[in-house]
Amino acid sequence: ILNVEQSPQSLHVQEGDSTNFTCSFPSSNFYALHWYRWETAKSPEALFVMTLNGDEKKKGRISATLNTKEGYSYLYIKGSQPEDSATYLCALWSNTGKLIFGQGTTLQVKP
Amino acid sequence: GAVVSQHPSWVICKSGTSVKIECRSLDFQATTMFWYRQFPKQSLMLMATSNEGSKATYEQGVEKDKFLINHASLTLSTLTVTSAHPEDSSFYICSARDLVASGRQETQYFGPGTRLLVL
């Protein structure tokens, strides 16, 4: 069974702080890694799809890196704002053709 | 961006009744839709893959006679929880893959989910 782990499970930061979280996955089954941002009562929103080792992608204040050899991806948020409060999900797209999700990291940004 | 709607967003029903959940891709066509379930403090777990015009493929441990999936058009898939029991209470969410997308870069677009409570 493929396992995708995210840490920490939850995080509370002050507005303006920068933060990061981790997604770990079995490197042997890697095909692509997806990051989603999920606000309460809304649909998960796709942030990044990462495929290449060493990839770095950026969307505004959010960026992500990928290490397929050691099986991890980091998501960074620079200068967190209250509107960044959400659950951030990563999902492994494996050679089975399915998305396998981690449990998510729930971020709360206090004004 | 691509939008997926899901209806209803909340349902409370009595044990033994059947509940139908609809998943629609609003501005794109989807040959493949996915149904996930999430129990409290757990990750989204794939239940089944729904292909337009053919039978759904169920994940191990998911009863196909209990969770009926129909994908009759390129924009609509339905999940029916038959004879629901309290243990079926969960959060159900669908996603859709754009018809023109292919390969590992493709994004899945999610609906907002349906919370089911069976009394």
JSON list of C-alpha atoms in Angstrom, two decimals:
[
{"chain": "A", "resi": 1, "resn": "ILE", "atom": "CA", "xyz": [0.00, 0.00, 0.00]},
{"chain": "A", "resi": 2, "resn": "LEU", "atom": "CA", "xyz": [1.43, 3.37, -1.02]},
{"chain": "A", "resi": 3, "resn": "ASN", "atom": "CA", "xyz": [1.59, 5.88, 1.80]},
{"chain": "A", "resi": 4, "resn": "VAL", "atom": "CA", "xyz": [1.77, 9.65, 1.50]},
{"chain": "A", "resi": 5, "resn": "GLU", "atom": "CA", "xyz": [2.65, 11.49, 4.70]},
{"chain": "A", "resi": 6, "resn": "GLN", "atom": "CA", "xyz": [2.26, 15.18, 5.42]},
{"chain": "A", "resi": 7, "resn": "SER", "atom": "CA", "xyz": [3.70, 17.09, 8.33]},
{"chain": "A", "resi": 8, "resn": "PRO", "atom": "CA", "xyz": [2.87, 18.86, 10.44]},
{"chain": "A", "resi": 9, "resn": "GLN", "atom": "CA", "xyz": [-0.81, 17.97, 10.75]},
{"chain": "A", "resi": 10, "resn": "SER", "atom": "CA", "xyz": [-1.64, 21.55, 11.74]},
{"chain": "A", "resi": 11, "resn": "LEU", "atom": "CA", "xyz": [0.13, 24.85, 12.05]},
{"chain": "A", "resi": 12, "resn": "HIS", "atom": "CA", "xyz": [-0.71, 28.22, 13.60]},
{"chain": "A", "resi": 13, "resn": "VAL", "atom": "CA", "xyz": [1.31, 31.23, 12.48]},
{"chain": "A", "resi": 14, "resn": "GLN", "atom": "CA", "xyz": [1.07, 34.98, 12.78]},
{"chain": "A", "resi": 15, "resn": "GLU", "atom": "CA", "xyz": [0.28, 37.17, 9.80]},
{"chain": "A", "resi": 16, "resn": "GLY", "atom": "CA", "xyz": [3.51, 37.99, 8.01]},
{"chain": "A", "resi": 17, "resn": "ASP", "atom": "CA", "xyz": [5.33, 34.83, 9.08]},
{"chain": "A", "resi": 18, "resn": "SER", "atom": "CA", "xyz": [6.74, 32.56, 6.42]},
{"chain": "A", "resi": 19, "resn": "THR", "atom": "CA", "xyz": [6.05, 28.87, 6.77]},
{"chain": "A", "resi": 20, "resn": "ASN", "atom": "CA", "xyz": [6.62, 25.55, 5.10]},
{"chain": "A", "resi": 21, "resn": "PHE", "atom": "CA", "xyz": [5.31, 22.00, 5.25]},
{"chain": "A", "resi": 22, "resn": "THR", "atom": "CA", "xyz": [6.42, 18.62, 4.01]},
{"chain": "A", "resi": 23, "resn": "CYS", "atom": "CA", "xyz": [4.96, 15.86, 1.87]},
{"chain": "A", "resi": 24, "resn": "SER", "atom": "CA", "xyz": [6.76, 12.49, 1.86]},
{"chain": "A", "resi": 25, "resn": "PHE", "atom": "CA", "xyz": [6.09, 9.71, -0.60]},
{"chain": "A", "resi": 26, "resn": "PRO", "atom": "CA", "xyz": [7.65, 6.44, -1.79]},
{"chain": "A", "resi": 27, "resn": "SER", "atom": "CA", "xyz": [10.10, 7.51, -4.48]},
{"chain": "A", "resi": 28, "resn": "SER", "atom": "CA", "xyz": [9.92, 4.19, -6.28]},
{"chain": "A", "resi": 29, "resn": "ASN", "atom": "CA", "xyz": [6.32, 4.77, -7.38]},
{"chain": "A", "resi": 30, "resn": "PHE", "atom": "CA", "xyz": [6.64, 8.39, -8.38]},
{"chain": "A", "resi": 31, "resn": "TYR", "atom": "CA", "xyz": [4.90, 9.69, -11.47]},
{"chain": "A", "resi": 32, "resn": "ALA", "atom": "CA", "xyz": [3.80, 13.17, -10.45]},
{"chain": "A", "resi": 33, "resn": "LEU", "atom": "CA", "xyz": [3.01, 15.12, -7.29]},
{"chain": "A", "resi": 34, "resn": "HIS", "atom": "CA", "xyz": [-0.03, 17.36, -6.93]},
{"chain": "A", "resi": 35, "resn": "TRP", "atom": "CA", "xyz": [-0.54, 20.10, -4.36]},
{"chain": "A", "resi": 36, "resn": "TYR", "atom": "CA", "xyz": [-4.03, 21.35, -3.55]},
{"chain": "A", "resi": 37, "resn": "ARG", "atom": "CA", "xyz": [-5.32, 24.13, -1.32]},
{"chain": "A", "resi": 38, "resn": "TRP", "atom": "CA", "xyz": [-8.66, 23.37, 0.35]},
{"chain": "A", "resi": 39, "resn": "GLU", "atom": "CA", "xyz": [-10.65, 26.07, 2.08]},
{"chain": "A", "resi": 40, "resn": "THR", "atom": "CA", "xyz": [-13.59, 25.10, 4.26]},
{"chain": "A", "resi": 41, "resn": "ALA", "atom": "CA", "xyz": [-16.84, 24.56, 2.32]},
{"chain": "A", "resi": 42, "resn": "LYS", "atom": "CA", "xyz": [-15.10, 25.03, -1.02]},
{"chain": "A", "resi": 43, "resn": "SER", "atom": "CA", "xyz": [-13.59, 22.72, -3.63]},
{"chain": "A", "resi": 44, "resn": "PRO", "atom": "CA", "xyz": [-9.94, 21.78, -3.36]},
{"chain": "A", "resi": 45, "resn": "GLU", "atom": "CA", "xyz": [-8.04, 24.12, -5.68]},
{"chain": "A", "resi": 46, "resn": "ALA", "atom": "CA", "xyz": [-5.10, 22.82, -7.69]},
{"chain": "A", "resi": 47, "resn": "LEU", "atom": "CA", "xyz": [-1.86, 24.66, -6.89]},
{"chain": "A", "resi": 48, "resn": "PHE", "atom": "CA", "xyz": [0.90, 22.72, -8.59]},
{"chain": "A", "resi": 49, "resn": "VAL", "atom": "CA", "xyz": [1.58, 19.56, -10.53]},
{"chain": "A", "resi": 50, "resn": "MET", "atom": "CA", "xyz": [5.25, 18.62, -10.23]},
{"chain": "A", "resi": 51, "resn": "THR", "atom": "CA", "xyz": [6.98, 15.94, -12.24]},
{"chain": "A", "resi": 52, "resn": "LEU", "atom": "CA", "xyz": [10.73, 16.54, -12.45]},
{"chain": "A", "resi": 53, "resn": "ASN", "atom": "CA", "xyz": [13.31, 16.01, -9.75]},
{"chain": "A", "resi": 54, "resn": "GLY", "atom": "CA", "xyz": [14.56, 19.42, -8.64]},
{"chain": "A", "resi": 55, "resn": "ASP", "atom": "CA", "xyz": [11.42, 21.14, -9.93]},
{"chain": "A", "resi": 56, "resn": "GLU", "atom": "CA", "xyz": [10.51, 24.40, -8.27]},
{"chain": "A", "resi": 57, "resn": "LYS", "atom": "CA", "xyz": [7.17, 26.05, -8.97]},
{"chain": "A", "resi": 58, "resn": "LYS", "atom": "CA", "xyz": [5.78, 29.36, -7.79]},
{"chain": "A", "resi": 59, "resn": "LYS", "atom": "CA", "xyz": [2.35, 30.95, -7.62]},
{"chain": "A", "resi": 60, "resn": "GLY", "atom": "CA", "xyz": [2.40, 34.36, -5.96]},
{"chain": "A", "resi": 61, "resn": "ARG", "atom": "CA", "xyz": [3.68, 33.90, -2.41]},
{"chain": "A", "resi": 62, "resn": "ILE", "atom": "CA", "xyz": [3.41, 30.13, -2.57]},
{"chain": "A", "resi": 63, "resn": "SER", "atom": "CA", "xyz": [6.15, 27.93, -3.95]},
{"chain": "A", "resi": 64, "resn": "ALA", "atom": "CA", "xyz": [6.96, 24.23, -3.97]},
{"chain": "A", "resi": 65, "resn": "THR", "atom": "CA", "xyz": [10.04, 22.10, -4.49]},
{"chain": "A", "resi": 66, "resn": "LEU", "atom": "CA", "xyz": [10.38, 18.45, -5.40]},
{"chain": "A", "resi": 67, "resn": "ASN", "atom": "CA", "xyz": [12.96, 15.75, -4.65]},
{"chain": "A", "resi": 68, "resn": "THR", "atom": "CA", "xyz": [11.92, 12.52, -6.31]},
{"chain": "A", "resi": 69, "resn": "LYS", "atom": "CA", "xyz": [15.09, 10.62, -5.35]},
{"chain": "A", "resi": 70, "resn": "GLU", "atom": "CA", "xyz": [14.49, 11.00, -1.63]},
{"chain": "A", "resi": 71, "resn": "GLY", "atom": "CA", "xyz": [10.71, 11.18, -1.91]},
{"chain": "A", "resi": 72, "resn": "TYR", "atom": "CA", "xyz": [9.66, 14.56, -0.57]},
{"chain": "A", "resi": 73, "resn": "SER", "atom": "CA", "xyz": [8.18, 17.88, -1.57]},
{"chain": "A", "resi": 74, "resn": "TYR", "atom": "CA", "xyz": [8.11, 21.13, 0.38]},
{"chain": "A", "resi": 75, "resn": "LEU", "atom": "CA", "xyz": [5.44, 23.80, 0.14]},
{"chain": "A", "resi": 76, "resn": "TYR", "atom": "CA", "xyz": [6.48, 27.30, 1.20]},
{"chain": "A", "resi": 77, "resn": "ILE", "atom": "CA", "xyz": [4.29, 30.30, 1.94]},
{"chain": "A", "resi": 78, "resn": "LYS", "atom": "CA", "xyz": [6.07, 33.64, 2.20]},
{"chain": "A", "resi": 79, "resn": "GLY", "atom": "CA", "xyz": [4.54, 36.34, 4.38]},
{"chain": "A", "resi": 80, "resn": "SER", "atom": "CA", "xyz": [1.41, 34.38, 5.36]},
{"chain": "A", "resi": 81, "resn": "GLN", "atom": "CA", "xyz": [-1.91, 36.22, 5.23]},
{"chain": "A", "resi": 82, "resn": "PRO", "atom": "CA", "xyz": [-5.20, 35.28, 6.94]},
{"chain": "A", "resi": 83, "resn": "GLU", "atom": "CA", "xyz": [-6.61, 34.32, 3.53]},
{"chain": "A", "resi": 84, "resn": "ASP", "atom": "CA", "xyz": [-3.92, 31.62, 3.30]},
{"chain": "A", "resi": 85, "resn": "SER", "atom": "CA", "xyz": [-5.72, 29.74, 6.08]},
{"chain": "A", "resi": 86, "resn": "ALA", "atom": "CA", "xyz": [-6.72, 26.42, 4.55]},
{"chain": "A", "resi": 87, "resn": "THR", "atom": "CA", "xyz": [-5.81, 22.76, 4.45]},
{"chain": "A", "resi": 88, "resn": "TYR", "atom": "CA", "xyz": [-2.98, 21.99, 2.03]},
{"chain": "A", "resi": 89, "resn": "LEU", "atom": "CA", "xyz": [-3.12, 18.55, 0.47]},
{"chain": "A", "resi": 90, "resn": "CYS", "atom": "CA", "xyz": [-0.47, 16.74, -1.47]},
{"chain": "A", "resi": 91, "resn": "ALA", "atom": "CA", "xyz": [-1.25, 13.73, -3.62]},
{"chain": "A", "resi": 92, "resn": "LEU", "atom": "CA", "xyz": [1.00, 11.24, -5.37]},
{"chain": "A", "resi": 93, "resn": "TRP", "atom": "CA", "xyz": [0.10, 10.34, -8.91]},
{"chain": "A", "resi": 94, "resn": "SER", "atom": "CA", "xyz": [1.60, 6.88, -9.04]},
{"chain": "A", "resi": 95, "resn": "ASN", "atom": "CA", "xyz": [2.10, 4.40, -11.82]},
{"chain": "A", "resi": 96, "resn": "THR", "atom": "CA", "xyz": [-1.32, 2.96, -10.89]},
{"chain": "A", "resi": 97, "resn": "GLY", "atom": "CA", "xyz": [-2.91, 6.02, -12.50]},
{"chain": "A", "resi": 98, "resn": "LYS", "atom": "CA", "xyz": [-4.58, 7.17, -9.29]},
{"chain": "A", "resi": 99, "resn": "LEU", "atom": "CA", "xyz": [-4.09, 10.03, -6.87]},
{"chain": "A", "resi": 100, "resn": "ILE", "atom": "CA", "xyz": [-3.07, 8.97, -3.37]},
{"chain": "A", "resi": 101, "resn": "PHE", "atom": "CA", "xyz": [-3.59, 11.74, -0.86]},
{"chain": "A", "resi": 102, "resn": "GLY", "atom": "CA", "xyz": [-1.84, 12.67, 2.34]},
{"chain": "A", "resi": 103, "resn": "GLN", "atom": "CA", "xyz": [-3.89, 13.71, 5.36]},
{"chain": "A", "resi": 104, "resn": "GLY", "atom": "CA", "xyz": [-3.19, 17.38, 4.77]},
{"chain": "A", "resi": 105, "resn": "THR", "atom": "CA", "xyz": [-1.65, 20.20, 6.74]},
{"chain": "A", "resi": 106, "resn": "THR", "atom": "CA", "xyz": [-4.15, 22.67, 8.18]},
{"chain": "A", "resi": 107, "resn": "LEU", "atom": "CA", "xyz": [-2.76, 26.18, 8.35]},
{"chain": "A", "resi": 108, "resn": "GLN", "atom": "CA", "xyz": [-4.28, 28.96, 10.46]},
{"chain": "A", "resi": 109, "resn": "VAL", "atom": "CA", "xyz": [-2.91, 32.44, 10.02]},
{"chain": "A", "resi": 110, "resn": "LYS", "atom": "CA", "xyz": [-3.76, 34.83, 12.85]},
{"chain": "A", "resi": 111, "resn": "PRO", "atom": "CA", "xyz": [-4.13, 38.52, 12.01]},
{"chain": "B", "resi": 1, "resn": "GLY", "atom": "CA", "xyz": [-10.68, 27.64, -14.38]},
{"chain": "B", "resi": 2, "resn": "ALA", "atom": "CA", "xyz": [-12.58, 24.38, -14.65]},
{"chain": "B", "resi": 3, "resn": "VAL", "atom": "CA", "xyz": [-15.55, 24.08, -12.32]},
{"chain": "B", "resi": 4, "resn": "VAL", "atom": "CA", "xyz": [-17.08, 20.95, -10.87]},
{"chain": "B", "resi": 5, "resn": "SER", "atom": "CA", "xyz": [-20.34, 21.15, -8.97]},
{"chain": "B", "resi": 6, "resn": "GLN", "atom": "CA", "xyz": [-21.70, 18.60, -6.55]},
{"chain": "B", "resi": 7, "resn": "HIS", "atom": "CA", "xyz": [-25.20, 18.29, -5.22]},
{"chain": "B", "resi": 8, "resn": "PRO", "atom": "CA", "xyz": [-26.42, 18.09, -2.53]},
{"chain": "B", "resi": 9, "resn": "SER", "atom": "CA", "xyz": [-23.81, 19.59, -0.22]},
{"chain": "B", "resi": 10, "resn": "TRP", "atom": "CA", "xyz": [-25.49, 18.16, 2.87]},
{"chain": "B", "resi": 11, "resn": "VAL", "atom": "CA", "xyz": [-27.84, 15.27, 3.34]},
{"chain": "B", "resi": 12, "resn": "ILE", "atom": "CA", "xyz": [-29.35, 13.69, 6.44]},
{"chain": "B", "resi": 13, "resn": "CYS", "atom": "CA", "xyz": [-31.30, 10.51, 5.93]},
{"chain": "B", "resi": 14, "resn": "LYS", "atom": "CA", "xyz": [-32.77, 7.59, 7.83]},
{"chain": "B", "resi": 15, "resn": "SER", "atom": "CA", "xyz": [-31.06, 4.23, 7.90]},
{"chain": "B", "resi": 16, "resn": "GLY", "atom": "CA", "xyz": [-32.18, 2.04, 5.01]},
{"chain": "B", "resi": 17, "resn": "THR", "atom": "CA", "xyz": [-32.85, 4.83, 2.52]},
{"chain": "B", "resi": 18, "resn": "SER", "atom": "CA", "xyz": [-30.87, 5.47, -0.64]},
{"chain": "B", "resi": 19, "resn": "VAL", "atom": "CA", "xyz": [-29.10, 8.72, -1.35]},
{"chain": "B", "resi": 20, "resn": "LYS", "atom": "CA", "xyz": [-28.01, 10.00, -4.76]},
{"chain": "B", "resi": 21, "resn": "ILE", "atom": "CA", "xyz": [-25.14, 12.47, -5.15]},
{"chain": "B", "resi": 22, "resn": "GLU", "atom": "CA", "xyz": [-24.56, 14.27, -8.44]},
{"chain": "B", "resi": 23, "resn": "CYS", "atom": "CA", "xyz": [-21.22, 15.46, -9.79]},
{"chain": "B", "resi": 24, "resn": "ARG", "atom": "CA", "xyz": [-21.17, 17.78, -12.81]},
{"chain": "B", "resi": 25, "resn": "SER", "atom": "CA", "xyz": [-18.35, 19.31, -14.82]},
{"chain": "B", "resi": 26, "resn": "LEU", "atom": "CA", "xyz": [-19.75, 22.72, -15.73]},
{"chain": "B", "resi": 27, "resn": "ASP", "atom": "CA", "xyz": [-17.39, 24.10, -18.35]},
{"chain": "B", "resi": 28, "resn": "PHE", "atom": "CA", "xyz": [-15.53, 21.09, -19.66]},
{"chain": "B", "resi": 29, "resn": "GLN", "atom": "CA", "xyz": [-16.12, 17.51, -20.69]},
{"chain": "B", "resi": 30, "resn": "ALA", "atom": "CA", "xyz": [-14.86, 14.69, -18.52]},
{"chain": "B", "resi": 31, "resn": "THR", "atom": "CA", "xyz": [-14.50, 11.11, -19.72]},
{"chain": "B", "resi": 32, "resn": "THR", "atom": "CA", "xyz": [-13.28, 10.15, -16.28]},
{"chain": "B", "resi": 33, "resn": "MET", "atom": "CA", "xyz": [-14.61, 11.15, -12.90]},
{"chain": "B", "resi": 34, "resn": "PHE", "atom": "CA", "xyz": [-13.43, 9.92, -9.52]},
{"chain": "B", "resi": 35, "resn": "TRP", "atom": "CA", "xyz": [-15.32, 9.41, -6.28]},
{"chain": "B", "resi": 36, "resn": "TYR", "atom": "CA", "xyz": [-13.53, 9.78, -2.96]},
{"chain": "B", "resi": 37, "resn": "ARG", "atom": "CA", "xyz": [-14.59, 9.37, 0.64]},
{"chain": "B", "resi": 38, "resn": "GLN", "atom": "CA", "xyz": [-13.08, 11.03, 3.69]},
{"chain": "B", "resi": 39, "resn": "PHE", "atom": "CA", "xyz": [-13.62, 9.93, 7.28]},
{"chain": "B", "resi": 40, "resn": "PRO", "atom": "CA", "xyz": [-12.74, 12.33, 10.12]},
{"chain": "B", "resi": 41, "resn": "LYS", "atom": "CA", "xyz": [-9.01, 12.97, 10.48]},
{"chain": "B", "resi": 42, "resn": "GLN", "atom": "CA", "xyz": [-8.22, 10.72, 7.52]},
{"chain": "B", "resi": 43, "resn": "SER", "atom": "CA", "xyz": [-7.09, 11.40, 3.98]},
{"chain": "B", "resi": 44, "resn": "LEU", "atom": "CA", "xyz": [-9.27, 11.37, 0.88]},
{"chain": "B", "resi": 45, "resn": "MET", "atom": "CA", "xyz": [-9.61, 7.74, -0.17]},
{"chain": "B", "resi": 46, "resn": "LEU", "atom": "CA", "xyz": [-10.46, 6.80, -3.72]},
{"chain": "B", "resi": 47, "resn": "MET", "atom": "CA", "xyz": [-13.62, 4.71, -3.91]},
{"chain": "B", "resi": 48, "resn": "ALA", "atom": "CA", "xyz": [-14.06, 4.28, -7.63]},
{"chain": "B", "resi": 49, "resn": "THR", "atom": "CA", "xyz": [-13.19, 5.56, -11.06]},
{"chain": "B", "resi": 50, "resn": "SER", "atom": "CA", "xyz": [-16.14, 6.38, -13.25]},
{"chain": "B", "resi": 51, "resn": "ASN", "atom": "CA", "xyz": [-15.76, 6.23, -17.03]},
{"chain": "B", "resi": 52, "resn": "GLU", "atom": "CA", "xyz": [-18.35, 7.72, -19.37]},
{"chain": "B", "resi": 53, "resn": "GLY", "atom": "CA", "xyz": [-20.37, 5.01, -21.06]},
{"chain": "B", "resi": 54, "resn": "SER", "atom": "CA", "xyz": [-18.82, 2.08, -19.22]},
{"chain": "B", "resi": 55, "resn": "LYS", "atom": "CA", "xyz": [-18.85, 0.40, -15.82]},
{"chain": "B", "resi": 56, "resn": "ALA", "atom": "CA", "xyz": [-17.06, 2.02, -12.93]},
{"chain": "B", "resi": 57, "resn": "THR", "atom": "CA", "xyz": [-13.89, 0.51, -11.52]},
{"chain": "B", "resi": 58, "resn": "TYR", "atom": "CA", "xyz": [-14.07, 0.08, -7.75]},
{"chain": "B", "resi": 59, "resn": "GLU", "atom": "CA", "xyz": [-11.19, 0.09, -5.30]},
{"chain": "B", "resi": 60, "resn": "GLN", "atom": "CA", "xyz": [-10.56, -2.91, -3.11]},
{"chain": "B", "resi": 61, "resn": "GLY", "atom": "CA", "xyz": [-12.98, -3.05, -0.20]},
{"chain": "B", "resi": 62, "resn": "VAL", "atom": "CA", "xyz": [-15.62, -0.81, -1.79]},
{"chain": "B", "resi": 63, "resn": "GLU", "atom": "CA", "xyz": [-18.89, -2.66, -2.42]},
{"chain": "B", "resi": 64, "resn": "LYS", "atom": "CA", "xyz": [-20.11, -1.97, -5.92]},
{"chain": "B", "resi": 65, "resn": "ASP", "atom": "CA", "xyz": [-23.68, -3.00, -5.08]},
{"chain": "B", "resi": 66, "resn": "LYS", "atom": "CA", "xyz": [-23.76, -0.55, -2.21]},
{"chain": "B", "resi": 67, "resn": "PHE", "atom": "CA", "xyz": [-22.20, 2.40, -4.03]},
{"chain": "B", "resi": 68, "resn": "LEU", "atom": "CA", "xyz": [-23.78, 2.54, -7.47]},
{"chain": "B", "resi": 69, "resn": "ILE", "atom": "CA", "xyz": [-22.01, 4.79, -9.96]},
{"chain": "B", "resi": 70, "resn": "ASN", "atom": "CA", "xyz": [-23.47, 5.99, -13.22]},
{"chain": "B", "resi": 71, "resn": "HIS", "atom": "CA", "xyz": [-21.57, 8.15, -15.73]},
{"chain": "B", "resi": 72, "resn": "ALA", "atom": "CA", "xyz": [-24.13, 8.58, -18.47]},
{"chain": "B", "resi": 73, "resn": "SER", "atom": "CA", "xyz": [-22.74, 11.72, -20.09]},
{"chain": "B", "resi": 74, "resn": "LEU", "atom": "CA", "xyz": [-19.46, 13.59, -20.42]},
{"chain": "B", "resi": 75, "resn": "THR", "atom": "CA", "xyz": [-20.54, 16.09, -17.78]},
{"chain": "B", "resi": 76, "resn": "LEU", "atom": "CA", "xyz": [-22.42, 14.04, -15.19]},
{"chain": "B", "resi": 77, "resn": "SER", "atom": "CA", "xyz": [-21.61, 11.20, -12.83]},
{"chain": "B", "resi": 78, "resn": "THR", "atom": "CA", "xyz": [-23.84, 10.06, -9.98]},
{"chain": "B", "resi": 79, "resn": "LEU", "atom": "CA", "xyz": [-23.07, 8.08, -6.85]},
{"chain": "B", "resi": 80, "resn": "THR", "atom": "CA", "xyz": [-25.99, 6.35, -5.15]},
{"chain": "B", "resi": 81, "resn": "VAL", "atom": "CA", "xyz": [-25.48, 5.05, -1.63]},
{"chain": "B", "resi": 82, "resn": "THR", "atom": "CA", "xyz": [-28.05, 2.26, -1.43]},
{"chain": "B", "resi": 83, "resn": "SER", "atom": "CA", "xyz": [-29.67, 1.23, 1.84]},
{"chain": "B", "resi": 84, "resn": "ALA", "atom": "CA", "xyz": [-27.50, 3.65, 3.77]},
{"chain": "B", "resi": 85, "resn": "HIS", "atom": "CA", "xyz": [-26.41, 2.79, 7.30]},
{"chain": "B", "resi": 86, "resn": "PRO", "atom": "CA", "xyz": [-24.84, 4.96, 10.00]},
{"chain": "B", "resi": 87, "resn": "GLU", "atom": "CA", "xyz": [-21.36, 3.62, 9.10]},
{"chain": "B", "resi": 88, "resn": "ASP", "atom": "CA", "xyz": [-21.81, 5.15, 5.62]},
{"chain": "B", "resi": 89, "resn": "SER", "atom": "CA", "xyz": [-21.87, 8.61, 7.21]},
{"chain": "B", "resi": 90, "resn": "SER", "atom": "CA", "xyz": [-18.91, 10.37, 5.69]},
{"chain": "B", "resi": 91, "resn": "PHE", "atom": "CA", "xyz": [-17.77, 13.14, 3.37]},
{"chain": "B", "resi": 92, "resn": "TYR", "atom": "CA", "xyz": [-18.04, 12.19, -0.30]},
{"chain": "B", "resi": 93, "resn": "ILE", "atom": "CA", "xyz": [-16.25, 14.23, -2.95]},
{"chain": "B", "resi": 94, "resn": "CYS", "atom": "CA", "xyz": [-15.91, 13.84, -6.70]},
{"chain": "B", "resi": 95, "resn": "SER", "atom": "CA", "xyz": [-13.29, 15.00, -9.17]},
{"chain": "B", "resi": 96, "resn": "ALA", "atom": "CA", "xyz": [-13.16, 15.17, -12.94]},
{"chain": "B", "resi": 97, "resn": "ARG", "atom": "CA", "xyz": [-10.42, 15.02, -15.51]},
{"chain": "B", "resi": 98, "resn": "ASP", "atom": "CA", "xyz": [-10.62, 17.24, -18.58]},
{"chain": "B", "resi": 99, "resn": "LEU", "atom": "CA", "xyz": [-11.27, 15.29, -21.80]},
{"chain": "B", "resi": 100, "resn": "VAL", "atom": "CA", "xyz": [-8.43, 17.02, -23.62]},
{"chain": "B", "resi": 101, "resn": "ALA", "atom": "CA", "xyz": [-5.91, 16.60, -20.83]},
{"chain": "B", "resi": 102, "resn": "SER", "atom": "CA", "xyz": [-3.55, 13.70, -20.91]},
{"chain": "B", "resi": 103, "resn": "GLY", "atom": "CA", "xyz": [-0.42, 12.52, -19.22]},
{"chain": "B", "resi": 104, "resn": "ARG", "atom": "CA", "xyz": [0.87, 12.98, -15.74]},
{"chain": "B", "resi": 105, "resn": "GLN", "atom": "CA", "xyz": [0.65, 16.78, -15.82]},
{"chain": "B", "resi": 106, "resn": "GLU", "atom": "CA", "xyz": [-3.13, 16.72, -15.92]},
{"chain": "B", "resi": 107, "resn": "THR", "atom": "CA", "xyz": [-5.05, 18.25, -13.06]},
{"chain": "B", "resi": 108, "resn": "GLN", "atom": "CA", "xyz": [-8.11, 16.79, -11.43]},
{"chain": "B", "resi": 109, "resn": "TYR", "atom": "CA", "xyz": [-10.81, 19.31, -10.65]},
{"chain": "B", "resi": 110, "resn": "PHE", "atom": "CA", "xyz": [-12.82, 18.72, -7.50]},
{"chain": "B", "resi": 111, "resn": "GLY", "atom": "CA", "xyz": [-16.37, 19.39, -6.47]},
{"chain": "B", "resi": 112, "resn": "PRO", "atom": "CA", "xyz": [-17.05, 20.91, -3.04]},
{"chain": "B", "resi": 113, "resn": "GLY", "atom": "CA", "xyz": [-18.16, 17.60, -1.55]},
{"chain": "B", "resi": 114, "resn": "THR", "atom": "CA", "xyz": [-21.27, 16.15, 0.09]},
{"chain": "B", "resi": 115, "resn": "ARG", "atom": "CA", "xyz": [-21.56, 15.48, 3.78]},
{"chain": "B", "resi": 116, "resn": "LEU", "atom": "CA", "xyz": [-23.80, 12.49, 4.45]},
{"chain": "B", "resi": 117, "resn": "LEU", "atom": "CA", "xyz": [-25.25, 11.73, 7.86]},
{"chain": "B", "resi": 118, "resn": "VAL", "atom": "CA", "xyz": [-27.25, 8.54, 8.24]},
{"chain": "B", "resi": 119, "resn": "LEU", "atom": "CA", "xyz": [-29.37, 8.35, 11.38]}
]
